CSV table of C-alpha atoms in Angstrom, one decimal:
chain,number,residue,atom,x,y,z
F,1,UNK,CA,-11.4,-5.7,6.1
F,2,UNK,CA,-9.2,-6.7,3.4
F,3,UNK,CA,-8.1,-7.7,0.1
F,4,UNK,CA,-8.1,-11.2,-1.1
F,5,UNK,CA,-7.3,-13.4,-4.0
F,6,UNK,CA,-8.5,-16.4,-5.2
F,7,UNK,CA,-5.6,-18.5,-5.9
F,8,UNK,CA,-7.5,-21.8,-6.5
F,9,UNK,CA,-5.8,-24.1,-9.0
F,10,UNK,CA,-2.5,-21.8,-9.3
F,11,UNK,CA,0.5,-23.7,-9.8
F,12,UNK,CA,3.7,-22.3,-8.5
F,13,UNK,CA,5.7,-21.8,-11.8
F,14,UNK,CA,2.6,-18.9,-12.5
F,15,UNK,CA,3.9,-17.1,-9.5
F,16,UNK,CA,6.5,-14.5,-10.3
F,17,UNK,CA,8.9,-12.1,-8.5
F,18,UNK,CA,9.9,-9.8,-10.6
F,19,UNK,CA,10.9,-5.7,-10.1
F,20,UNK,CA,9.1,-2.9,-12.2
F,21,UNK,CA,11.0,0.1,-13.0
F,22,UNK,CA,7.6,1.7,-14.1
F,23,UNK,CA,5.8,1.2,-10.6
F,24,UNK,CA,9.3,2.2,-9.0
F,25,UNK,CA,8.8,5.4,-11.4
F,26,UNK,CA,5.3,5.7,-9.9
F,27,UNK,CA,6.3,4.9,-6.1
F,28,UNK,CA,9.4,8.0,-6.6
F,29,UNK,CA,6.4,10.0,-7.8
F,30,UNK,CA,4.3,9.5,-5.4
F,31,UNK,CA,7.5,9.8,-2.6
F,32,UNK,CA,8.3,13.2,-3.8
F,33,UNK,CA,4.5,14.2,-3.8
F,34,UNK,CA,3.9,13.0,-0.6
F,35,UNK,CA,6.9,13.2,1.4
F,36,UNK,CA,5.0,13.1,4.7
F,37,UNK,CA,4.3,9.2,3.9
F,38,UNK,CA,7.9,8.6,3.6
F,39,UNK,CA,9.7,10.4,6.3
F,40,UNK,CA,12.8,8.4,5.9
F,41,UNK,CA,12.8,9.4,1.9
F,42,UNK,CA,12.7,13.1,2.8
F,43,UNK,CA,16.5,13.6,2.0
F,44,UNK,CA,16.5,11.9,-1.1
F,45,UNK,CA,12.5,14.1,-2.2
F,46,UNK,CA,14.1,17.3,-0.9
F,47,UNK,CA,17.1,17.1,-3.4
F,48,UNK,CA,15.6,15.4,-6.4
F,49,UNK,CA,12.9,18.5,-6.1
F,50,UNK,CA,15.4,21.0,-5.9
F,51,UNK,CA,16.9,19.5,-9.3
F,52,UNK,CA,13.9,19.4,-11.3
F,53,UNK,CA,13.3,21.7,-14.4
F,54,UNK,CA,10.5,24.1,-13.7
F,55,UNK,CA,8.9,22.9,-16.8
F,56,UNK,CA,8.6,19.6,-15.5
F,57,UNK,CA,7.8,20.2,-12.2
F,58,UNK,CA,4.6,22.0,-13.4
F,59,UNK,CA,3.4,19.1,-16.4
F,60,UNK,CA,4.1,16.8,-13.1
F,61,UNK,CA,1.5,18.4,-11.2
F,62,UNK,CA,-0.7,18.8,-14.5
F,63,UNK,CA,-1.5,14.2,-13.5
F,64,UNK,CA,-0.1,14.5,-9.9
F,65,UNK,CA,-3.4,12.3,-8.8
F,66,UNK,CA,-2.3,9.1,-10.8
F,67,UNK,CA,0.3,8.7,-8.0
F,68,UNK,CA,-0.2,11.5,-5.4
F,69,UNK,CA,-3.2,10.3,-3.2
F,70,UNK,CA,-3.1,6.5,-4.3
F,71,UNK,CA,-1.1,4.1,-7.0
F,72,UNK,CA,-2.7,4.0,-10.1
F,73,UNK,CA,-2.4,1.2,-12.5
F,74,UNK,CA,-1.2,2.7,-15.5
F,75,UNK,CA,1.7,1.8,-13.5
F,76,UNK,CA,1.4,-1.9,-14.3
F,77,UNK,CA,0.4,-2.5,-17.5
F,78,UNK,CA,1.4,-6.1,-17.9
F,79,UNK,CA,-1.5,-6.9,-15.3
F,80,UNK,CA,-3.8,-5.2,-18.5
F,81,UNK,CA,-2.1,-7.5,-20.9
F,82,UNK,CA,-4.2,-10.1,-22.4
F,83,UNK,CA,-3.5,-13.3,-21.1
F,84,UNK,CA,-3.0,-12.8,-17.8
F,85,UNK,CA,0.4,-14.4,-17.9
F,86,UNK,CA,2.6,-11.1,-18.6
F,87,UNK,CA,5.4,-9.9,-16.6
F,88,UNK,CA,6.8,-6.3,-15.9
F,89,UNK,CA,9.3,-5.3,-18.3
F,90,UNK,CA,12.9,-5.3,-17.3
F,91,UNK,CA,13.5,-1.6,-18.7
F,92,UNK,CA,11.1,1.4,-18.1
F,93,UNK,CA,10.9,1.6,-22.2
F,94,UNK,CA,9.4,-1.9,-22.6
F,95,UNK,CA,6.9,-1.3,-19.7
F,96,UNK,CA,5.7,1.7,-21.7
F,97,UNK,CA,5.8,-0.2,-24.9
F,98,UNK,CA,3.1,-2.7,-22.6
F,99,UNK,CA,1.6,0.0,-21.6
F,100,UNK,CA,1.0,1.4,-25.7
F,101,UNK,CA,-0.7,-2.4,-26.2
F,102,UNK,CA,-3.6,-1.6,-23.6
F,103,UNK,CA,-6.6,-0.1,-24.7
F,104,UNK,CA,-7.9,3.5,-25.0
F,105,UNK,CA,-10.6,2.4,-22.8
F,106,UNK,CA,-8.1,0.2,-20.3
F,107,UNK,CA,-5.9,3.5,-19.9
F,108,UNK,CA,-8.8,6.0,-18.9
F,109,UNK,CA,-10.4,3.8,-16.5
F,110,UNK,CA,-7.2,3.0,-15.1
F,111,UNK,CA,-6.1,6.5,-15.0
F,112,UNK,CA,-9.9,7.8,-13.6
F,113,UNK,CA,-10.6,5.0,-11.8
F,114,UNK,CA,-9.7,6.8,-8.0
F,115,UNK,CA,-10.5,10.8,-8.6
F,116,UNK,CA,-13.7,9.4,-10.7
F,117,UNK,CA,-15.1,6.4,-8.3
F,118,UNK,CA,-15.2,3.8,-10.9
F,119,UNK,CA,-15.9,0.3,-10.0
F,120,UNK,CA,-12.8,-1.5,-9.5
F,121,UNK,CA,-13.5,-5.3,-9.2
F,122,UNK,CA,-16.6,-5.9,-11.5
F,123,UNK,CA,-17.0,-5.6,-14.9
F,124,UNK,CA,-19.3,-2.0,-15.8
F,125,UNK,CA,-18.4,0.2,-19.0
F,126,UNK,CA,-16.1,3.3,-18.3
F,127,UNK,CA,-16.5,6.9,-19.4
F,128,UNK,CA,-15.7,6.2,-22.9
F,129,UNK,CA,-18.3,4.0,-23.4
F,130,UNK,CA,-21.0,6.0,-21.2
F,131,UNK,CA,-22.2,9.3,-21.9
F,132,UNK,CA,-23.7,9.0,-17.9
F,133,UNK,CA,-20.4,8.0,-16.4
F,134,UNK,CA,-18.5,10.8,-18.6
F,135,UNK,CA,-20.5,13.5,-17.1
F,136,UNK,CA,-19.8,11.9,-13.4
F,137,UNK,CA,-16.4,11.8,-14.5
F,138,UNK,CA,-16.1,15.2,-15.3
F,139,UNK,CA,-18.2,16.1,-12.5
F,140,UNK,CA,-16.1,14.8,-9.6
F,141,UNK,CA,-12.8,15.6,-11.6
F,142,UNK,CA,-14.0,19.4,-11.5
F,143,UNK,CA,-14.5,19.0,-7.7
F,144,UNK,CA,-11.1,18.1,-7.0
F,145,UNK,CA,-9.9,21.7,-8.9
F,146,UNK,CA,-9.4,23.5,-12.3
F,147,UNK,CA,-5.8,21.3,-13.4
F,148,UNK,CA,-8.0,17.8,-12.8
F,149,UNK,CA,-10.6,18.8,-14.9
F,150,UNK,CA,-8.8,19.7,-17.6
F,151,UNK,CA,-6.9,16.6,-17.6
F,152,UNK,CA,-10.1,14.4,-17.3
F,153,UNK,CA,-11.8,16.4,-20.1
F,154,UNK,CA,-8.8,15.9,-22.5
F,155,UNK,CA,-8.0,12.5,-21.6
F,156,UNK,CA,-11.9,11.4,-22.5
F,157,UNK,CA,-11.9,13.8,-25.5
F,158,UNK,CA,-8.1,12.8,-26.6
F,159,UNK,CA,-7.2,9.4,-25.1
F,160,UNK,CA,-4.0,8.8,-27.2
F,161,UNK,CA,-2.9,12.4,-27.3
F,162,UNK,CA,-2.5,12.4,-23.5
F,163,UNK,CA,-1.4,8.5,-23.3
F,164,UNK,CA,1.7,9.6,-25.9
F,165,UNK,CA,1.8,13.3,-23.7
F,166,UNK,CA,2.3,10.8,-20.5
F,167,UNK,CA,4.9,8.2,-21.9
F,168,UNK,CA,7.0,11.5,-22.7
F,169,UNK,CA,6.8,12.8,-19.3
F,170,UNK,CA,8.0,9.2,-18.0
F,171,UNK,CA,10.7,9.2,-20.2
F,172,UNK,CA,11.9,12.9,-18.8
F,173,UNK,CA,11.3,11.7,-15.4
F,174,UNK,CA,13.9,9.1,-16.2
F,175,UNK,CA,16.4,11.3,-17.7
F,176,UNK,CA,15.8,14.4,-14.7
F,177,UNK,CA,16.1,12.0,-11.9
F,178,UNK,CA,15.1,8.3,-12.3
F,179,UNK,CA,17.5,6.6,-13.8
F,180,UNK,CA,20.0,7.4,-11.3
F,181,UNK,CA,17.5,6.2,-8.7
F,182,UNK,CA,17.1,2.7,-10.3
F,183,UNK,CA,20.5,2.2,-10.9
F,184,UNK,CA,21.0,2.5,-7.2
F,185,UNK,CA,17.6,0.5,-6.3
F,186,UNK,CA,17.9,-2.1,-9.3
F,187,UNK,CA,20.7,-4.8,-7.1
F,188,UNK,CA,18.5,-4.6,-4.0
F,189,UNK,CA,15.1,-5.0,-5.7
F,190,UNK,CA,16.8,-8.0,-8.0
F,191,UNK,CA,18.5,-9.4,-5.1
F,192,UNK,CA,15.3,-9.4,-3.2
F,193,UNK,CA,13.1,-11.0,-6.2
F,194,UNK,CA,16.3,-13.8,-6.3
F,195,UNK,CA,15.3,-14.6,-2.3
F,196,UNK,CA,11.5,-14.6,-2.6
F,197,UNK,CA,12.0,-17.1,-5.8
F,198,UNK,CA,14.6,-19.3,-4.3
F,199,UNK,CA,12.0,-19.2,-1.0
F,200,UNK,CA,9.1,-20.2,-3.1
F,201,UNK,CA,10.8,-22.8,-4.2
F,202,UNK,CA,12.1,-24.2,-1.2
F,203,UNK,CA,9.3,-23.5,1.3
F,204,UNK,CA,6.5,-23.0,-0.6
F,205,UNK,CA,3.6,-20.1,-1.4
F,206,UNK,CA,2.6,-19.9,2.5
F,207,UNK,CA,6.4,-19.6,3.4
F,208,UNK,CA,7.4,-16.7,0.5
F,209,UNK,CA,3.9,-14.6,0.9
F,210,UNK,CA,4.6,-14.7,4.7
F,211,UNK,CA,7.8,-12.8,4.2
F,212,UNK,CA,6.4,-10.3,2.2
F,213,UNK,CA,4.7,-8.6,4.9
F,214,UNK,CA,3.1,-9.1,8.0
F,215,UNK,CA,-0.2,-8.1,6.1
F,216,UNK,CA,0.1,-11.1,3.5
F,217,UNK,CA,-1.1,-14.7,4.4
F,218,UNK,CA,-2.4,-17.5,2.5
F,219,UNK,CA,-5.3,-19.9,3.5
F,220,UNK,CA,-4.2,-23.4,1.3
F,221,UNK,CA,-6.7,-25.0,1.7
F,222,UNK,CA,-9.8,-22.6,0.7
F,223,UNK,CA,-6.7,-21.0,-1.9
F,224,UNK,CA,-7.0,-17.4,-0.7
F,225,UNK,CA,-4.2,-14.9,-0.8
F,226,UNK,CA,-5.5,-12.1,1.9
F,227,UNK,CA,-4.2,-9.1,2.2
F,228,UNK,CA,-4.6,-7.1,5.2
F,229,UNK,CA,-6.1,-3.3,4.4
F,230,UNK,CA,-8.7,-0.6,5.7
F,231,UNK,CA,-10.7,-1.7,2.1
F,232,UNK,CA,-12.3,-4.7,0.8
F,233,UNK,CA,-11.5,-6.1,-2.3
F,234,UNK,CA,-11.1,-9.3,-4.8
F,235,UNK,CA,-9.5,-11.1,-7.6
F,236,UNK,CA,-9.1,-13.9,-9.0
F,237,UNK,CA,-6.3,-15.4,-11.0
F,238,UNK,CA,-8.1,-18.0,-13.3
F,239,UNK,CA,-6.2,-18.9,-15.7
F,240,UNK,CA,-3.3,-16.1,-15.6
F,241,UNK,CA,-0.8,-15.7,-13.1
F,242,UNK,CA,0.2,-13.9,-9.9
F,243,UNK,CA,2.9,-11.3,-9.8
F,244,UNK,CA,4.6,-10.2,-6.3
F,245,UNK,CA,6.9,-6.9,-7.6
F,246,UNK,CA,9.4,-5.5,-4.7
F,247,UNK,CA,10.1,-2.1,-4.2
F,248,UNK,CA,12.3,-0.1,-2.4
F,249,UNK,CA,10.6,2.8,-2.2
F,250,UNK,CA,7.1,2.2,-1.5
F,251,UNK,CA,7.1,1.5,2.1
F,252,UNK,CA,4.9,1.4,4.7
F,253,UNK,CA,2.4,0.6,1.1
F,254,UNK,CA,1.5,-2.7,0.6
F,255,UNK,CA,-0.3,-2.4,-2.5
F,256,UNK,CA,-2.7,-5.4,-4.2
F,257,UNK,CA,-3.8,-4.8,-8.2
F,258,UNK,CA,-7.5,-6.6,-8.3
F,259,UNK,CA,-9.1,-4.7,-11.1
F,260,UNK,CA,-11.6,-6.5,-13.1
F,261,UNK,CA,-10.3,-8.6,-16.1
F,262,UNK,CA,-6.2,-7.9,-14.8
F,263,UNK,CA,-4.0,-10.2,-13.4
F,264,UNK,CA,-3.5,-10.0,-9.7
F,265,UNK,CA,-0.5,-8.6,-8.1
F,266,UNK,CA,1.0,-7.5,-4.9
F,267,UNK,CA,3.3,-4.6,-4.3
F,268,UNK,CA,5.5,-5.2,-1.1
F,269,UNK,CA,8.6,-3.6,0.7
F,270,UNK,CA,11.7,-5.0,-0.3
F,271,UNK,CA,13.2,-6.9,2.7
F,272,UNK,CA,15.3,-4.8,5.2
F,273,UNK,CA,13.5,-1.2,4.5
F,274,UNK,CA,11.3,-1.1,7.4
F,275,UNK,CA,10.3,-3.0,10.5
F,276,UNK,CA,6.5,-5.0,9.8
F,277,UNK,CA,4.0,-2.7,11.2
F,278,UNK,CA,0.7,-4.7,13.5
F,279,UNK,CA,-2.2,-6.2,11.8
F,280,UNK,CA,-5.2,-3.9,11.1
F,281,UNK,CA,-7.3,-5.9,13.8
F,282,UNK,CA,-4.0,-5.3,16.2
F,283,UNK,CA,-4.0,-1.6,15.6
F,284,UNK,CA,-7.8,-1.0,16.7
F,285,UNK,CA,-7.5,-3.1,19.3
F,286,UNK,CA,-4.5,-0.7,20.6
F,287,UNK,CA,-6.5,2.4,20.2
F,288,UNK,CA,-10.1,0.6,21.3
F,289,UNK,CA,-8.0,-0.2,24.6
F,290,UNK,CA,-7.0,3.1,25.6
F,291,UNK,CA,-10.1,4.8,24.6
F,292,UNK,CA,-11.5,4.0,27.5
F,293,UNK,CA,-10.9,6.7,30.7
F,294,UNK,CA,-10.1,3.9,33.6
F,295,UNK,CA,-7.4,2.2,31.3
F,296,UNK,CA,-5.9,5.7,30.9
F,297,UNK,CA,-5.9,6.3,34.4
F,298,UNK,CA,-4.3,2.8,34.9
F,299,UNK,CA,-1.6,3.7,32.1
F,300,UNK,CA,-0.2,6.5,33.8
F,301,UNK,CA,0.9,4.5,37.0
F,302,UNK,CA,2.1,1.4,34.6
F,303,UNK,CA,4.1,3.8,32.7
F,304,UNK,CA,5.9,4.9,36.1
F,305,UNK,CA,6.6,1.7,37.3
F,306,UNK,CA,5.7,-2.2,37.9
F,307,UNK,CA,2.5,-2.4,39.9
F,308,UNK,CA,0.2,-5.5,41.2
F,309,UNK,CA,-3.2,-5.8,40.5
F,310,UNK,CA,-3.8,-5.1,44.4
F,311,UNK,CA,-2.1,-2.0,44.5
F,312,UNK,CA,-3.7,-0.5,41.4
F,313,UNK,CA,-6.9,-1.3,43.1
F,314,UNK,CA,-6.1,0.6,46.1
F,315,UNK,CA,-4.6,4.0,44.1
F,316,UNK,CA,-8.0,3.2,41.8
F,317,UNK,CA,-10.5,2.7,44.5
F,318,UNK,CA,-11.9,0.1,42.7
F,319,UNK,CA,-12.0,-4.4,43.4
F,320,UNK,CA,-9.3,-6.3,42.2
F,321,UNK,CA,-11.2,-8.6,39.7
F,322,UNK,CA,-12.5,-4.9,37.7
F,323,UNK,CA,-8.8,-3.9,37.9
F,324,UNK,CA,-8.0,-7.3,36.8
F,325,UNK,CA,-10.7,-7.0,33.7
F,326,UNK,CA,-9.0,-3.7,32.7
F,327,UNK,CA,-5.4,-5.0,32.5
F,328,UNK,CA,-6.7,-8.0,30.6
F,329,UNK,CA,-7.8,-5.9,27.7
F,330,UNK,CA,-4.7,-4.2,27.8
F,331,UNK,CA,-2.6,-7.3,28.0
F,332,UNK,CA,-4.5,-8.3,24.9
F,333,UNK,CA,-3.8,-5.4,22.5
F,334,UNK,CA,-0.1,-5.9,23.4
F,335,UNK,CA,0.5,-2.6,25.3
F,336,UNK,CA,1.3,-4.3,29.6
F,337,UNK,CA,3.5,-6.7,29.9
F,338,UNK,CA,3.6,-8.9,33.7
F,339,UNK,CA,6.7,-9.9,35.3
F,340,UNK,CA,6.5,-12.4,38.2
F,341,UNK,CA,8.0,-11.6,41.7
F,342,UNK,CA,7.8,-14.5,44.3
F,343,UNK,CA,4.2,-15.0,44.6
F,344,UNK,CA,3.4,-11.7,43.1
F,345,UNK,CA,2.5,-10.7,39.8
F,346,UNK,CA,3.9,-6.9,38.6
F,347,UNK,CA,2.2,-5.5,35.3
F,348,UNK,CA,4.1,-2.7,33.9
F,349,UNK,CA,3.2,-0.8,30.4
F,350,UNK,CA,5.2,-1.4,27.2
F,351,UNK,CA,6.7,2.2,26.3
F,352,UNK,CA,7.5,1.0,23.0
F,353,UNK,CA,4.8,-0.5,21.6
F,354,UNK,CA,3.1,2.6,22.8
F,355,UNK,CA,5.1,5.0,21.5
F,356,UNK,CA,4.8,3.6,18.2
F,357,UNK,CA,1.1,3.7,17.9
F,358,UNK,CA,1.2,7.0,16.0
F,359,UNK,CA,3.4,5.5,13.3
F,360,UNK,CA,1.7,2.1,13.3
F,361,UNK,CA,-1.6,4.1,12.9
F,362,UNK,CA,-0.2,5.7,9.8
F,363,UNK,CA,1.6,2.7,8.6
F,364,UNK,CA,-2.1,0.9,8.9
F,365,UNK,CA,-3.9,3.6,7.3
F,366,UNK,CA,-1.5,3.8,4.6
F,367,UNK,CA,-0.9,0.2,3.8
């Protein structure tokens, strides 16, 4: 499973590194929401909660799904732009001034497109266009609670009256909290677009996606961008551009805009916030391998100390070359390492990569 982009014919001056305070606006929202996928940003939620204005901590929750349980891309409105070739703003003003060019119907299937299941990588009408889809809408939008519905019915009876409602509460957002944020984040987001650039220049696409994240690789000779996710996805930049925006806040998310008719970007931790967490395919090999009851058994005496295949056999009760197939699987997913004594061979099992499987299962699920 995962995302990919086709990249064929791109030259590199269409490539772009650029910050967004808007999605930085969106990934703080989303941080204080969900505080329990950014366990290292509790502090910083904790106090910025405590601050807010009862006023608008409730219009917050009023659209708390555009950010809460995903990213949506109302975030990134230059990706909506015609064109293709748009950048983010370098002010949160002018990336809501991009997002007032996009159209009524751009901003409500952007802003329905995850609470409502509309299609996300082909071209179909939205909700403002089919009286069907509008009663799905509303349908699945009154399944998720009272607040959502309301919001859905107002936004496809009202489109510009909630677009101008939502560029005000951005605006407060700034002056309650986020400006203070960015001003802090801004150097290390800049600085971090300055290395990517300088190493796209240098080394190449390969090299500069490569450091984005352990989840980002490009295939140069088939021209495909893939990004590594529990979904399925795809895009396409034609004749537009692709835009790699670094945040600060957003990790473990690794987030990849392929909506239909937008230009592709990719939404990546800025360097130094976290440690790179296994590949999708690494992560269910991990949990595959100790699924089953033998190589739990075997765990518990490799967690205690080095053993040989022969000795495991014996405390097992079962032949060497079974013993042998069972460490083999577990040498695979990364979790035993061997250690060679004289003529004998000691496997022993890695505590840390096992310890981390918890957080490497969220990281992956969350990515």
């Amino acid at each position: 499973m995962s995302v990919t982009i086709d990249i064929t014919g791109l030259p590199l001056e269409r490539v772009s590194v650029v910050p967004s305070p808007l999605a930085e606006l969106g990934m703080a929202l989303h941080a204080l929401s969900e505080p329990g996928h950014h366990p290292e940003l509790r502090g910083w939620a904790a106090a910025v909660s405590s601050r807010l204005e009862p006023c608008l901590a409730d219009r917050l929750c009023e659209a708390d799904f555009l950010w809460r349980t995903t990213f949506s891309d109302v975030f990134a409105p230059f990706a909506g732009l015609p064109g293709g070739r748009a950048l983010p703003g370098a002010t949160l003003a002018e990336e809501l001034d991009q997002l007032d060019e996009l159209t009524d119907q751009q901003f409500v299937n952007a802003a329905l497109e995850f609470t409502c299941q509309l299609r996300y990588d082909v071209q179909e009408p939205g909700p403002l266009e089919d009286p069907e889809l509008r009663r799905r809408s509303l349908e699945l939008a009154a399944a998720r609670g009272a607040v959502q519905e309301r919001f859905t019915r107002r936004l496809l009876t009202d489109p510009p009256a909630v677009r101008a409602w939502f560029r005000r509460l951005m605006l407060d957002c700034d002056e309650a909290f986020f400006a203070d944020t960015w001003a802090r984040v801004q150097p290390q987001l800049a600085a971090d677009a300055r290395h990517r650039t300088e190493l796209l220049r240098r080394k190449g696409l390969g090299e500069a996606l490569a450091s984005l994240s352990g989840a980002v690789s490009l295939d140069e000779e088939a021209g495909l961008v893939t990004v590594d996710k529990l979904l399925v996805g795809r895009a396409a930049t034609g004749d537009g551009g692709l835009v790699l925006v670094p945040t600060s806040l957003g990790w473990p998310h690794v987030m990849v805009l392929h909506r239909y008719g937008w230009q592709p970007s990719i939404t990546y931790p800025a360097s130094g916030t976290r440690p790179q967490a296994p590949s999708v395919e690494q992560l269910t090999r991990r949990l595959e391998a100790l699924a089953h009851p033998v190589r739990m058994r075997l765990c518990r005496h490799l967690a205690r100390a080095p053993h040989t295949t022969s000795e495991l056999a014996d405390a097992h009760g079962m032949s060497a070359p079974e013993i042998s197939r069972h460490l083999t699987v577990l040498k695979k997913a990364g979790l035993i390492t061997d250690c060679r004594r004289g003529r004998y061979v000691q496997h022993q099992l890695d505590l840390t990569a096992v310890a981390r499987l918890g957080s490497d299962f969220i990281e992956g699920v969350l990515r």
